[in-house]
mmCIF file of C-alpha atoms in Angstrom:
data_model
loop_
_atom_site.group_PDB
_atom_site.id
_atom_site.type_symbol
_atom_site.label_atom_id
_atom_site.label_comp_id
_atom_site.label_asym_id
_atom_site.label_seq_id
_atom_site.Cartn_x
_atom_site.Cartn_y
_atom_site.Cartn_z
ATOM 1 C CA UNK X 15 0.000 0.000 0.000
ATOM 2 C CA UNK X 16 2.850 2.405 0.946
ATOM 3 C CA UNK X 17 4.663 2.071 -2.493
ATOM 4 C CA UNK X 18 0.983 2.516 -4.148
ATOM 5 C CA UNK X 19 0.704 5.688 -2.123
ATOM 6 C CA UNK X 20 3.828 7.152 -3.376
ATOM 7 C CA UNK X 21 3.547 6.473 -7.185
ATOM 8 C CA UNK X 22 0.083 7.968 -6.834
ATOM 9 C CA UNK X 23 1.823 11.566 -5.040
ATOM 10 C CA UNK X 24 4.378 11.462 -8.037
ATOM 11 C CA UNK X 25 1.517 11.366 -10.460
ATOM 12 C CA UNK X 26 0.518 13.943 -8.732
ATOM 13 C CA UNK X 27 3.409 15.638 -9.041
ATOM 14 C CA UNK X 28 4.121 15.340 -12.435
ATOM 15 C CA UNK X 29 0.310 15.877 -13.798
ATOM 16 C CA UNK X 30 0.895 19.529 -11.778
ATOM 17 C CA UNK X 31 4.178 20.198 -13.625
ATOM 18 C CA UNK X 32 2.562 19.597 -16.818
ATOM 19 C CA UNK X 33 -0.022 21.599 -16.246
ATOM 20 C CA UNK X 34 1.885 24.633 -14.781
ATOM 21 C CA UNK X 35 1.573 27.492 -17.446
ATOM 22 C CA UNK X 36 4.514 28.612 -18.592
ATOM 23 C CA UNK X 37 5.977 32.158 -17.345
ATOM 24 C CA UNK X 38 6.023 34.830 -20.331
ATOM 25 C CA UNK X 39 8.525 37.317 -20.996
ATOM 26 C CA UNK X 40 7.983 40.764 -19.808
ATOM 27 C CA UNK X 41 9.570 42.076 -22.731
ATOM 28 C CA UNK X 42 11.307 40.501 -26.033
ATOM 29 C CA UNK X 43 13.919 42.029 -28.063
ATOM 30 C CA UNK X 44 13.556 40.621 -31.950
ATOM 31 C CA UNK X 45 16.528 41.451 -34.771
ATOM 32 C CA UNK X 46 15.143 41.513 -38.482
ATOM 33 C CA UNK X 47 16.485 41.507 -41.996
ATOM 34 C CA UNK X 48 15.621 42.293 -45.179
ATOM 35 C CA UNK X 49 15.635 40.288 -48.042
ATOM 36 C CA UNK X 50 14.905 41.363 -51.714
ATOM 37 C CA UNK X 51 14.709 38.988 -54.443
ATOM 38 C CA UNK X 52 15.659 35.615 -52.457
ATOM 39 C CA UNK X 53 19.518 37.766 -51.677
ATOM 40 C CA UNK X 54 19.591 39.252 -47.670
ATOM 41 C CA UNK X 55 20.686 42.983 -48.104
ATOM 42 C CA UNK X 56 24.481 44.053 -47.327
ATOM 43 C CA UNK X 57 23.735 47.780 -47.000
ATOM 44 C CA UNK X 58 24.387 47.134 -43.283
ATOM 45 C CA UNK X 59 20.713 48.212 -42.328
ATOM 46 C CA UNK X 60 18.792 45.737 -39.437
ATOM 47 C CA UNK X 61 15.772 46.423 -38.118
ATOM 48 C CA UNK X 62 15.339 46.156 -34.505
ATOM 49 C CA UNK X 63 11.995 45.518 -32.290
ATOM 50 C CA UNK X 64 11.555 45.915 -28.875
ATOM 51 C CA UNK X 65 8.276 44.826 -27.338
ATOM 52 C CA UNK X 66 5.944 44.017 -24.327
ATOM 53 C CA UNK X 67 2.306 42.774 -23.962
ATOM 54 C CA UNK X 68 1.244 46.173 -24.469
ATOM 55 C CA UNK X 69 3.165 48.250 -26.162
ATOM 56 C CA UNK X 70 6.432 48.173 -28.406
ATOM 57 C CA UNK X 71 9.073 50.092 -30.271
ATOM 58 C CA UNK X 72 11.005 49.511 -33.744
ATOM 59 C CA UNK X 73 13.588 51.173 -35.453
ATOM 60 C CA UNK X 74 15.803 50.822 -38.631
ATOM 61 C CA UNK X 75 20.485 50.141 -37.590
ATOM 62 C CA UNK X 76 22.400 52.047 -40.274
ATOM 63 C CA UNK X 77 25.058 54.254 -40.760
ATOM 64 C CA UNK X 78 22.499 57.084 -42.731
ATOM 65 C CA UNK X 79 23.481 59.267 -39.904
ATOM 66 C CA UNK X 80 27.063 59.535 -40.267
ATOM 67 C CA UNK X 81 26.716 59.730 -43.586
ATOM 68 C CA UNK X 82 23.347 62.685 -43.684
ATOM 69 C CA UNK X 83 24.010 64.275 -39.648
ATOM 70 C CA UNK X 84 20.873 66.291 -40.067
ATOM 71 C CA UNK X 85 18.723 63.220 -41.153
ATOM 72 C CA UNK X 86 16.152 62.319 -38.150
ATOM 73 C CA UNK X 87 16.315 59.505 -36.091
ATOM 74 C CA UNK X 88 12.425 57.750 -36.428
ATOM 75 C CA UNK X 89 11.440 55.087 -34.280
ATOM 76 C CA UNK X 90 7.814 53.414 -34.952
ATOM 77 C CA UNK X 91 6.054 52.938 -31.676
ATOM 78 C CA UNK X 92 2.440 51.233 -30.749
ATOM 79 C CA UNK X 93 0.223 51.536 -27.817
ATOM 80 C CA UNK X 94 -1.805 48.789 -27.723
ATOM 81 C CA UNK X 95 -3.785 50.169 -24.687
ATOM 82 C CA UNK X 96 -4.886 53.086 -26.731
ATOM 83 C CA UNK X 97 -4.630 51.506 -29.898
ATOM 84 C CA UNK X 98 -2.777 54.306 -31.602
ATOM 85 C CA UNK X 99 0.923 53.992 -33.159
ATOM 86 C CA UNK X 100 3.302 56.998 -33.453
ATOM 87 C CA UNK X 101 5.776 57.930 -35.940
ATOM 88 C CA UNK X 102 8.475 59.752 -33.503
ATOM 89 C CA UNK X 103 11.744 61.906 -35.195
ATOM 90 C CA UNK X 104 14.372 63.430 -33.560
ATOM 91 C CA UNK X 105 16.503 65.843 -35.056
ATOM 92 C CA UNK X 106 20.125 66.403 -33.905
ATOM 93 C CA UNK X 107 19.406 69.677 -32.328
ATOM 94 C CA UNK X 108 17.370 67.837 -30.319
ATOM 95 C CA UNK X 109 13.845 68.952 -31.355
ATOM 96 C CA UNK X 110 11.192 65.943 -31.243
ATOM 97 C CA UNK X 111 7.973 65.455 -33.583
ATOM 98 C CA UNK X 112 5.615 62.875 -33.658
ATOM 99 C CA UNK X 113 2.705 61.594 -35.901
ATOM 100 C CA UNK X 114 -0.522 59.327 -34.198
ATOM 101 C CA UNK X 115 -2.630 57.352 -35.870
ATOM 102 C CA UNK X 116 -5.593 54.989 -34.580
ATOM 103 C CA UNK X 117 -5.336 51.348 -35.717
ATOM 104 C CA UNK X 118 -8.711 51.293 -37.937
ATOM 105 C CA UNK X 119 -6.325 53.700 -40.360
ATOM 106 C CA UNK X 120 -4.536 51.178 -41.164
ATOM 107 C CA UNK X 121 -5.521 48.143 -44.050
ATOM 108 C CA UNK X 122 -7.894 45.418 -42.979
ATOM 109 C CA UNK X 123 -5.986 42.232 -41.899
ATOM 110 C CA UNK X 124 -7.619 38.683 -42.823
ATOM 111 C CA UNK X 125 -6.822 35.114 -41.315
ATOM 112 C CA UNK X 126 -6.059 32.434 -43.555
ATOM 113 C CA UNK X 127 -6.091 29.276 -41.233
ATOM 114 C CA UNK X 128 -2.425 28.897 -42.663
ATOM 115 C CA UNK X 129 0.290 28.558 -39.874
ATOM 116 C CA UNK X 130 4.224 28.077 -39.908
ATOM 117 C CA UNK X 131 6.851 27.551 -37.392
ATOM 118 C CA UNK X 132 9.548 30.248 -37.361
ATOM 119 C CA UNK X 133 12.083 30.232 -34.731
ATOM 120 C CA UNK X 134 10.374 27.478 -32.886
ATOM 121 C CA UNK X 135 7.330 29.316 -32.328
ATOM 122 C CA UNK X 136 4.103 28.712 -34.026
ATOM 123 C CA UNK X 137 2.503 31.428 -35.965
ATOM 124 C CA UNK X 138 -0.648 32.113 -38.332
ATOM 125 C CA UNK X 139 -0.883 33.722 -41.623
ATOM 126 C CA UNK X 140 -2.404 36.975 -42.183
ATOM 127 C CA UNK X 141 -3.427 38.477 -45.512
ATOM 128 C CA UNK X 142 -3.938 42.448 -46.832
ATOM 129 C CA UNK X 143 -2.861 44.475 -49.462
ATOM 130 C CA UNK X 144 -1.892 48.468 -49.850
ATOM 131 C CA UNK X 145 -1.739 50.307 -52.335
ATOM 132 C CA UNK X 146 -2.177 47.734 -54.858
ATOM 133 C CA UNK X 147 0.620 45.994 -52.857
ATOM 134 C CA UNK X 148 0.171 42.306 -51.914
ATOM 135 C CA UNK X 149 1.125 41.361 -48.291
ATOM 136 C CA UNK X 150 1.927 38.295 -46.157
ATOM 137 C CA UNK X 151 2.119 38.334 -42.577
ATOM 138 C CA UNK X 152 3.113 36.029 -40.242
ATOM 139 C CA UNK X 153 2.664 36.305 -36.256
ATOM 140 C CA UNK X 154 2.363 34.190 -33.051
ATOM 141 C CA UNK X 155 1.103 34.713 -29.250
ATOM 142 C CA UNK X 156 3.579 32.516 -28.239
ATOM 143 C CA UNK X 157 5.814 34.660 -26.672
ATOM 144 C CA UNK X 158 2.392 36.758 -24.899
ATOM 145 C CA UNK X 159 4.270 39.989 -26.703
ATOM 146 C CA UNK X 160 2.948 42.254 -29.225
ATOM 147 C CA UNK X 161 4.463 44.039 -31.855
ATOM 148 C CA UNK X 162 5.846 44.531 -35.768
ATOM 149 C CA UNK X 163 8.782 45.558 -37.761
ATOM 150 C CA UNK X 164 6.400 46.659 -40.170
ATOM 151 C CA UNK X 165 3.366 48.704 -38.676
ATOM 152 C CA UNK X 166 2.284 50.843 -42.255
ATOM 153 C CA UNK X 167 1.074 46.927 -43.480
ATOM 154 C CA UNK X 168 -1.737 46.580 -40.089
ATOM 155 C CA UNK X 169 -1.085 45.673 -36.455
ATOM 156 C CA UNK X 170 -1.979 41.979 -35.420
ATOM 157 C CA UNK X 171 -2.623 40.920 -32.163
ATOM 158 C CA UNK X 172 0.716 39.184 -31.830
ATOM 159 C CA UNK X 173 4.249 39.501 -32.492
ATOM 160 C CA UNK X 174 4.945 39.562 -35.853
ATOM 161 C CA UNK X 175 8.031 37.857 -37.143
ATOM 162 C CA UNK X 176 7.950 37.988 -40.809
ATOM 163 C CA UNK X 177 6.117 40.163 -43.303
ATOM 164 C CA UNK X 178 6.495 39.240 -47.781
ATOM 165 C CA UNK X 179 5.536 41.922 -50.026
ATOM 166 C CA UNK X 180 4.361 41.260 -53.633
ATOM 167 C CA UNK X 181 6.591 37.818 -53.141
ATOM 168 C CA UNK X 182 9.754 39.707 -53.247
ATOM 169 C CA UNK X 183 10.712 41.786 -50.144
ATOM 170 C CA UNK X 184 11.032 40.096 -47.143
ATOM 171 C CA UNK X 185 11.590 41.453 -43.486
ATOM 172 C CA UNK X 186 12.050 38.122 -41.438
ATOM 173 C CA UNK X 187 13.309 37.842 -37.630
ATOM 174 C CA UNK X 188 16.967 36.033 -37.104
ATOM 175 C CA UNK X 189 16.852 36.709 -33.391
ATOM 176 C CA UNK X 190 14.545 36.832 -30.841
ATOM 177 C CA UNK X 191 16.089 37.508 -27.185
ATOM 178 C CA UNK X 192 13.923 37.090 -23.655
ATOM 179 C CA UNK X 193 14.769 40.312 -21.810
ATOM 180 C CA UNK X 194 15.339 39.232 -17.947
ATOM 181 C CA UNK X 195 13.556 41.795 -15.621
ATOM 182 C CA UNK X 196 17.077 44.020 -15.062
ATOM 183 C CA UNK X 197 17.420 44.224 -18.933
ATOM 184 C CA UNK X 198 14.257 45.885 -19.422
ATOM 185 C CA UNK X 199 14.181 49.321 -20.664
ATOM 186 C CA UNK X 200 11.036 52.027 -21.208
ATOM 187 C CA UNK X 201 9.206 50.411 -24.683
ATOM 188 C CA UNK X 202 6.887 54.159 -24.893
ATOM 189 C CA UNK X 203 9.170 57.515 -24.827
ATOM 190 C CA UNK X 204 8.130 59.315 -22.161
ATOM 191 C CA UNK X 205 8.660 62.531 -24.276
ATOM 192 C CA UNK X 206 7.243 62.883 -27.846
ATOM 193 C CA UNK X 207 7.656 66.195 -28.709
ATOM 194 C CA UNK X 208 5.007 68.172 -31.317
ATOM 195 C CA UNK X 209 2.348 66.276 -31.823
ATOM 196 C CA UNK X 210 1.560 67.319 -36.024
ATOM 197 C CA UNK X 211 -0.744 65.420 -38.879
ATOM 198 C CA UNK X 212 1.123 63.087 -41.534
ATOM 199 C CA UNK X 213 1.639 65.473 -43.968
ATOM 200 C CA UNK X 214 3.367 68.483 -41.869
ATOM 201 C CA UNK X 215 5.135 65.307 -40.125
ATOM 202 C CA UNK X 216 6.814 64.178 -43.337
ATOM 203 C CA UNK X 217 7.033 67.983 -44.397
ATOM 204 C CA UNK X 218 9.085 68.561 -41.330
ATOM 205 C CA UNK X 219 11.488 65.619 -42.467
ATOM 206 C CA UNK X 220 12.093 66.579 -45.975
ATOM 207 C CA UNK X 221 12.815 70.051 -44.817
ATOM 208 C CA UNK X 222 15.486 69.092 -42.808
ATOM 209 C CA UNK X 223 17.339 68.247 -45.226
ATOM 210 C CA UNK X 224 17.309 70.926 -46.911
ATOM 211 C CA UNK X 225 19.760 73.750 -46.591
ATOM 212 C CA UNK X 226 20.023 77.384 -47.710
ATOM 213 C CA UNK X 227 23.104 79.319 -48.704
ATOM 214 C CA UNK X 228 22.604 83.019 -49.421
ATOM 215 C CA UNK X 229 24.244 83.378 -52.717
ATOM 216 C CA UNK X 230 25.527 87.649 -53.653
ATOM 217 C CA UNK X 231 23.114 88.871 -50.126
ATOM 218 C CA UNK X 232 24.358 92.583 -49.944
ATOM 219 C CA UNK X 233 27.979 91.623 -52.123
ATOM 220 C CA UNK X 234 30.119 93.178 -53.960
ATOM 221 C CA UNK X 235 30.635 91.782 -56.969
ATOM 222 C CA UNK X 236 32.070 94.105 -59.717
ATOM 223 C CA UNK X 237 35.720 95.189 -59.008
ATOM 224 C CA UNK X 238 37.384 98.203 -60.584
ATOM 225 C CA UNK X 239 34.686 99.023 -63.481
ATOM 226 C CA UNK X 240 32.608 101.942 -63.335
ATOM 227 C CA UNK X 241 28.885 101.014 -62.958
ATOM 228 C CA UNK X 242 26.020 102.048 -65.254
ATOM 229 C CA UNK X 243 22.583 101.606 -64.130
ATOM 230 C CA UNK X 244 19.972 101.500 -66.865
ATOM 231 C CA UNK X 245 18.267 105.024 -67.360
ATOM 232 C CA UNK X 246 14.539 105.454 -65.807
ATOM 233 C CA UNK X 247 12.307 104.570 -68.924
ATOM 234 C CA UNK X 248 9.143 106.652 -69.358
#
């Protein structure tokens, strides 16, 4: 009876350890790249997500800035709790400019009961298209995190962890890293700056990169010749 008793406390046991959910991350950290044509691009450029269950943050790696030192840094953020995203620049002076939107802006996203296993964790297929654009989406719930690389193509209720457009340009995840609790950082800025419409936003952008000279402003620019100036005509 005694050894009876004990196997029937280790079934116990090991029924409760299967059963025990498993923890989720408080916050991922996923590493992207691009693909175009079946070749990964060698421009150096890797986009970077950073995410939690309700809220997340994505930006584009590159050397632009060295290169351009007045282009803005933009980061792509979503609040799921609101369901808004923000486009966010910061200019190297410092100034900061952001542009909301609500998620019904963006295009309609439809399940296709087609699923795939990328990285190890299971995720369905989502279809939509923009601006005449075809695109694939595929996200899990795994991970109990939300977010996308991609946010202009719709915002699933998941992670997303690879987006095809038109067949040809891929953004797929190579890495996906489970923050511990000390390597969490703020997903949300808590500063966003001017708060402007999408086409001021982008107007803002372009401008930036634009720069004046004052050409002949109050110069001289005739040495040693006498100067005529046209006779008053009648």
């Amino acid at each position: 009876m005694s050894k009876l008793f004990i196997i029937l406390i280790l079934n116990v046991f090991v029924i409760q350890g299967f059963a025990a959910p498993k923890k989720m991350p408080e916050s991922v950290r996923i590493s992207y790249q691009t693909i175009v044509n079946g070749k990964p691009r060698t421009d150096g450029s890797q986009i970077s997500l950073l995410c939690s269950s309700s809220a997340s943050r994505s930006w584009v790696e590159n050397d632009s800035k060295k290169l351009l030192p007045s282009i803005a840094k933009e980061t792509s953020c979503i609040d799921f709790a609101t369901k808004t995203t923000f486009q966010i620049a910061q200019f190297s002076g410092g100034k900061t400019i952001n542009t909301p939107m609500a998620f019904s802006k963006y295009p309609e996203l439809t399940e296709t009961g087609e699923t795939e296993v990328i990285l190890g964790y299971a995720c369905k297929h989502l279809k939509t298209s923009l601006r005449s654009n075809s695109i694939d989406i595929w996200y899990t719930t795994d991970l109990g995190v939300k977010g996308t690389p991609a946010m202009a193509y719709g915002v699933p209720d998941g992670l997303v962890l690879k987006v095809i457009r038109n067949g040809n340009y891929e953004i797929s995840a190579t890495e996906i890293k489970l923050l511990k609790q000390k390597e969490a950082e703020p997903i949300l800025p808590l500063e966003m700056g001017e708060t402007l419409d999408l086409p001021l936003y982008r107007h803002r952008i372009t401008e930036n990169l634009i720069t004046t000279v004052n050409v002949f402003t109050n110069e001289q620019i005739s040495f040693g010749n006498e100067i005529q100036n046209p006779a008053d005509s009648d």
